CSV table of C-alpha atoms in Angstrom, one decimal:
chain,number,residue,atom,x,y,z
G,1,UNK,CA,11.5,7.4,8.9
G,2,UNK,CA,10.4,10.1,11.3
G,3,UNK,CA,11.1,10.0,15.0
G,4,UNK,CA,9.7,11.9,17.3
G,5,UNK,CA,10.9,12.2,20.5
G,6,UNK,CA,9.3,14.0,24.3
G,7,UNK,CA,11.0,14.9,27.1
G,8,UNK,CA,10.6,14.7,30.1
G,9,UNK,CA,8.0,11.8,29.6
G,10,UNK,CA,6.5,13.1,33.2
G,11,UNK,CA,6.2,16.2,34.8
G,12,UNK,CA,5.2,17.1,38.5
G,13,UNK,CA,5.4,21.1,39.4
G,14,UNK,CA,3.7,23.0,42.1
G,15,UNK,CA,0.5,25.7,40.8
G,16,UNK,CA,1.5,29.0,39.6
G,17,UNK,CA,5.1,27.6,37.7
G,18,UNK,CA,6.5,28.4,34.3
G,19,UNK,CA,6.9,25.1,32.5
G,20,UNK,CA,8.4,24.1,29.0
G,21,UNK,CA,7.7,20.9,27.4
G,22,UNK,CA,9.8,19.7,24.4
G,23,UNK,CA,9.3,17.9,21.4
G,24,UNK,CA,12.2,16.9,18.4
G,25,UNK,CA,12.3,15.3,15.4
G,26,UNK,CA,14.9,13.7,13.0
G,27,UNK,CA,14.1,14.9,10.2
G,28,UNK,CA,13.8,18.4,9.3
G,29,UNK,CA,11.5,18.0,5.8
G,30,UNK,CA,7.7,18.7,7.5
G,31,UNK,CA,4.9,20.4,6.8
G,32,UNK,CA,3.9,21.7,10.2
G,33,UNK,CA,4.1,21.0,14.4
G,34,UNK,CA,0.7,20.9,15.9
G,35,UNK,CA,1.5,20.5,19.8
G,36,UNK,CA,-2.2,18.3,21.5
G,37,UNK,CA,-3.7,18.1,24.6
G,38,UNK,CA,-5.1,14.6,25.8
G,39,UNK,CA,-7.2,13.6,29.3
G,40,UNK,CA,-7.4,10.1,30.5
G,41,UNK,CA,-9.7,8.4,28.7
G,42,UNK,CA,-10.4,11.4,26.0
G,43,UNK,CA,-9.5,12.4,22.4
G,44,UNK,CA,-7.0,14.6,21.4
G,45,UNK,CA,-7.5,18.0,21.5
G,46,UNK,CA,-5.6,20.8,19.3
G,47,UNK,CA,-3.4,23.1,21.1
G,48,UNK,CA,-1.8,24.9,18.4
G,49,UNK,CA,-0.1,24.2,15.0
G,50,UNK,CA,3.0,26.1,13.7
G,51,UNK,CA,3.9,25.8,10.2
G,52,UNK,CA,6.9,24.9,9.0
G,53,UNK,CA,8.1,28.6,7.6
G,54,UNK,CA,6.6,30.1,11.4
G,55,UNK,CA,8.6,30.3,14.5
G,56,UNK,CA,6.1,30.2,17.0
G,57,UNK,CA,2.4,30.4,17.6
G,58,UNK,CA,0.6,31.9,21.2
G,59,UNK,CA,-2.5,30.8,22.7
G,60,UNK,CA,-3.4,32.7,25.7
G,61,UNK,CA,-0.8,31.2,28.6
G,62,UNK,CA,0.4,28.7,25.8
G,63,UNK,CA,3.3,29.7,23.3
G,64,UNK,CA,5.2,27.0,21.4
G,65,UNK,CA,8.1,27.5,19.2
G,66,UNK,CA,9.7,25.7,16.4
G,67,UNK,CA,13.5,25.5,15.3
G,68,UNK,CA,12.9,23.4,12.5
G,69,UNK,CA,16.8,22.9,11.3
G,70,UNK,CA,17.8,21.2,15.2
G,71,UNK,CA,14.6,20.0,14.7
G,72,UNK,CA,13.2,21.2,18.2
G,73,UNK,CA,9.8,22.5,19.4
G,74,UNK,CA,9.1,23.7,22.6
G,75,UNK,CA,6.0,24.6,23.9
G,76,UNK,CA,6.0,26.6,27.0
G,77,UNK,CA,3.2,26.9,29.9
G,78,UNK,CA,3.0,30.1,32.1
G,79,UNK,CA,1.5,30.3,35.4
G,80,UNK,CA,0.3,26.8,35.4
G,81,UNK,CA,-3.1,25.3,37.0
G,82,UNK,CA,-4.4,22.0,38.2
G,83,UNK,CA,-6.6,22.2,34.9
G,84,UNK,CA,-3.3,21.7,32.9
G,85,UNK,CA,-2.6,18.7,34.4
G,86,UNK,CA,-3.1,15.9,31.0
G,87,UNK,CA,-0.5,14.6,28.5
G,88,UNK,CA,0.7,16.6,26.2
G,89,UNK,CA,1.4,15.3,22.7
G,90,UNK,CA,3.5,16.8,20.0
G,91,UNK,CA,3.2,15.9,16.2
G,92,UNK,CA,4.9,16.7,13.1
G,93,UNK,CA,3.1,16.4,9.8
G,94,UNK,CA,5.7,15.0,6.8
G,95,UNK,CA,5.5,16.1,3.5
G,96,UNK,CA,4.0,12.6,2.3
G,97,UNK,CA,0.8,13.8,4.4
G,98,UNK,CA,1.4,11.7,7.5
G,99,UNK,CA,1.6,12.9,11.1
G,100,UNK,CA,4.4,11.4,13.5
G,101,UNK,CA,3.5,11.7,17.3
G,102,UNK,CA,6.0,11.1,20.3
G,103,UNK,CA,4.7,9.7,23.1
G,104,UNK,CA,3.5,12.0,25.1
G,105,UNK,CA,4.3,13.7,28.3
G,106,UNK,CA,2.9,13.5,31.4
G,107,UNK,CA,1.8,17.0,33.0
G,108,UNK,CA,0.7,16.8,36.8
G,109,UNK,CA,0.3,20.5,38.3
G,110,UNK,CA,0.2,19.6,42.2
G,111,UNK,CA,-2.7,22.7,43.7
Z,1,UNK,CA,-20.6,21.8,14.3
Z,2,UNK,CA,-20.2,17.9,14.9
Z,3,UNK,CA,-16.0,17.7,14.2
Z,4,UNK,CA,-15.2,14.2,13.8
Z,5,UNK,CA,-17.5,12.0,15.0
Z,6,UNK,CA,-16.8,7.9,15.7
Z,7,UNK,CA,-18.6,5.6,16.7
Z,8,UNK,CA,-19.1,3.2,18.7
Z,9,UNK,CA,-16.9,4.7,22.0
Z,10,UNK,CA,-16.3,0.6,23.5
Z,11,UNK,CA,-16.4,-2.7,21.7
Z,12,UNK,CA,-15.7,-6.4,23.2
Z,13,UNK,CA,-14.7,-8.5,20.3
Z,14,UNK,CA,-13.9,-12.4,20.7
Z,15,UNK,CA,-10.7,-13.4,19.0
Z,16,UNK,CA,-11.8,-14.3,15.6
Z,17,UNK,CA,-15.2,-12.2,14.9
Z,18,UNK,CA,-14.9,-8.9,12.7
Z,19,UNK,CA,-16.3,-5.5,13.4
Z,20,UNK,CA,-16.3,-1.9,11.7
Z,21,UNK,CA,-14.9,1.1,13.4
Z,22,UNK,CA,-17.4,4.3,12.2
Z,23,UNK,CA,-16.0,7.6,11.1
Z,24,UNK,CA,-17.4,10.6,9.3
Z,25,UNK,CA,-16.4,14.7,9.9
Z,26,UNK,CA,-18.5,17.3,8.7
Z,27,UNK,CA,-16.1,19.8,7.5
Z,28,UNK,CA,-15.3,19.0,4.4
Z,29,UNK,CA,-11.4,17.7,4.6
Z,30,UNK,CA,-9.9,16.0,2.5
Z,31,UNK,CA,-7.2,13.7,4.0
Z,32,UNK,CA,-8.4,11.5,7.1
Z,33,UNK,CA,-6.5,9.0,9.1
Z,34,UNK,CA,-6.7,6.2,11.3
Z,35,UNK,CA,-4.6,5.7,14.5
Z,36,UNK,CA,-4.0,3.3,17.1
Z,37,UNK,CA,-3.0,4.3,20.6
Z,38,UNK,CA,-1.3,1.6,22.8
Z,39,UNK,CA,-0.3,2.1,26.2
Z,40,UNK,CA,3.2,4.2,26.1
Z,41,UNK,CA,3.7,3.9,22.4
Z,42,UNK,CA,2.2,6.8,21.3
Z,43,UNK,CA,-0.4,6.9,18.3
Z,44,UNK,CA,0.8,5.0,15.2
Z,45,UNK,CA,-0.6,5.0,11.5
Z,46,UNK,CA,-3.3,2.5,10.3
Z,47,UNK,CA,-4.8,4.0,7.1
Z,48,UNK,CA,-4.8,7.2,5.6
Z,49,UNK,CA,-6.9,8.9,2.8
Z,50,UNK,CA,-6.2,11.9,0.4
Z,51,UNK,CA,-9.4,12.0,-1.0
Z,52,UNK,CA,-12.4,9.8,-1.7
Z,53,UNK,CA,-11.4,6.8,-3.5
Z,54,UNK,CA,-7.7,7.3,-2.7
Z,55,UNK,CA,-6.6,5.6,0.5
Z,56,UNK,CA,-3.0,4.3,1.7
Z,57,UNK,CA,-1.2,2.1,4.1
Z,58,UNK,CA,0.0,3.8,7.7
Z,59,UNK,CA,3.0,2.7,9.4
Z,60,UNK,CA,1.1,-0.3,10.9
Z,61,UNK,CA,-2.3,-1.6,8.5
Z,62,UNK,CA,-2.5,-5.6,9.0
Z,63,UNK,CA,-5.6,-7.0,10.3
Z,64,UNK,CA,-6.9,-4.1,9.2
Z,65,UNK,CA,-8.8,-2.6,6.1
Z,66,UNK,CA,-10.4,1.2,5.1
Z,67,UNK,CA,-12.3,2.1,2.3
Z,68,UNK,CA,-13.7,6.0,1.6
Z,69,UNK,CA,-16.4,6.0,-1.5
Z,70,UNK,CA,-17.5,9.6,0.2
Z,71,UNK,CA,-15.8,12.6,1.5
Z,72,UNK,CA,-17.5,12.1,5.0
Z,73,UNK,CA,-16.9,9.0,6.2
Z,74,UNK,CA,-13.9,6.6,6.9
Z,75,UNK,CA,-14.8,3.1,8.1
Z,76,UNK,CA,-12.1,1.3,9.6
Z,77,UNK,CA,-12.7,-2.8,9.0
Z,78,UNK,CA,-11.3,-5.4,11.5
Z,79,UNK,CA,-11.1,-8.9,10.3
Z,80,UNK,CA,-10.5,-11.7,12.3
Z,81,UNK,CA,-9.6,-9.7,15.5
Z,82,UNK,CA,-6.9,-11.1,17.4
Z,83,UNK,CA,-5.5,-9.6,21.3
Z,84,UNK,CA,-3.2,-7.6,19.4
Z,85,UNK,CA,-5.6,-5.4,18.3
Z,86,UNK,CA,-6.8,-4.5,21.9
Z,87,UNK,CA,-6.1,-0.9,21.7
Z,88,UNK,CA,-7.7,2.7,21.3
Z,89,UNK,CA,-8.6,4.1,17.6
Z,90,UNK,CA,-8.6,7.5,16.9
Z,91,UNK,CA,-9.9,9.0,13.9
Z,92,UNK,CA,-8.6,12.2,12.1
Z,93,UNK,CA,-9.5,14.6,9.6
Z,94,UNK,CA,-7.5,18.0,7.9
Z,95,UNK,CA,-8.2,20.2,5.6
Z,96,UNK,CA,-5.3,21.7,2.9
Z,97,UNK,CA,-4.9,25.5,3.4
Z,98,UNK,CA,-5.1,28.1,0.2
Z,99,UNK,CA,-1.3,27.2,-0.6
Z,100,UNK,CA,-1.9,23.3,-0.7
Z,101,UNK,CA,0.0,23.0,2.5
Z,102,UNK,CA,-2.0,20.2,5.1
Z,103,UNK,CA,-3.6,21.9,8.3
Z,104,UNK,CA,-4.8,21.3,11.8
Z,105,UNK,CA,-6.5,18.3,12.5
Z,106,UNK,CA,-8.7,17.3,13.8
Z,107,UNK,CA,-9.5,14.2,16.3
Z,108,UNK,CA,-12.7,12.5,17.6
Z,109,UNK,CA,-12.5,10.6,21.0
Z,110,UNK,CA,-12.1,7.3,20.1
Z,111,UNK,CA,-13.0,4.1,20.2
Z,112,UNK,CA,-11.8,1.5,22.8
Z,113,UNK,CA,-11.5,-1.9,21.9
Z,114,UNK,CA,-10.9,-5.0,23.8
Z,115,UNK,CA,-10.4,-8.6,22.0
Z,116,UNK,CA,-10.7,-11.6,24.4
């Protein structure tokens, strides 16, 4: 069965940092990564997906990477704002056409 | 361009009485997917579906039931709701790309359910 893990579960930096989040996963056999964002008391909204044969995938200040043999995705933040402050969710889609999320972390970006 | 949509956003349920959780996306996907979100636990699989007609059990389906007899829409049946299923429900929808791999998906925002 899939795991998926997040570290650091929360995150407190100052505005204006460089952040990385990070996401792995035991098993190695998926289709694609699609990294979330989630406010309190809102859906979830897509970030950006990598595919399994991709390496990484940019979205403005967003880029996220996959390694998919560690199993490891990182998904990096530049010059952050209050408006990124939400939890971030990571989730890996399995070849049997399930999605796996880890819990989550925690992103406060302190003005 | 609607996304997912799911209805209704809060329920109150007393322990025992059923309800149905409403979805239906408007972009043609084939697979959708029911999740619960609990408090630190991350989302978890109820249902899934492949395709109308075809659905399947998630990593977590009792007390719960799906059906999908149309592309759209992806009801979500509690019976006999117990405090256990106090939680938040997310529906989800994806499409396949041109090379039959799954892609994005797609999530509405929820439905929050209390059972006293």
């Amino acid at each position: 069965k899939q795991e998926v893990t997040q570290i650091p579960a929360a995150l407190s930096v100052p505005e204006g940092e460089n952040l990385v989040l990070n996401c792995s996963f035991t098993d190695s056999a998926i289709y694609n990564l699609q990294w979330f964002r989630q406010d309190p008391g809102k859906g979830l909204t897509s970030l950006l997906l990598i595919q399994s044969s991709q390496r990484e995938q940019t979205s403005g200040r967003l880029n996220a990477s996959l390694d998919k043999s560690s199993g490891r995705s990182t998904l990096y933040i530049a010059a952050s704002q209050p408006g990124d402050s939400a939890t971030y969710l990571c989730a890996v889609r399995d070849t049997g056409n399930q999605f796996y999320f880890g819990t989550g972390t925690s992103l406060t970006v302190i003005p | 361009n609607a996304g997912v949509t799911q209805t209704p956003k809060f329920r109150i349920l007393k322990i025992g009485q059923s309800m149905t959780l409403q979805c239906t996306q408007d972009m043609n996907h084939n697979y959708m997917y029911w999740y619960r979100q609990d408090p630190g636990m991350g989302l978890k699989l109820i249902y899934y579906s492949v395709g109308a007609g075809i659905t399947d059990k998630g990593e977590v389906p009792n007390g719960y039931n799906v059906s999908r007899s149309t592309t759209e829409d992806f009801p979500l049946r509690l019976e006999l709701a117990a405090p256990s299923q106090t939680s938040v429900y997310f529906c989800a929808s994806s499409s396949r790309d041109r090379g039959f791999t799954p892609a994005e998906a797609f999530f509405g925002q929820g439905t929050r359910l209390t059972v006293v």
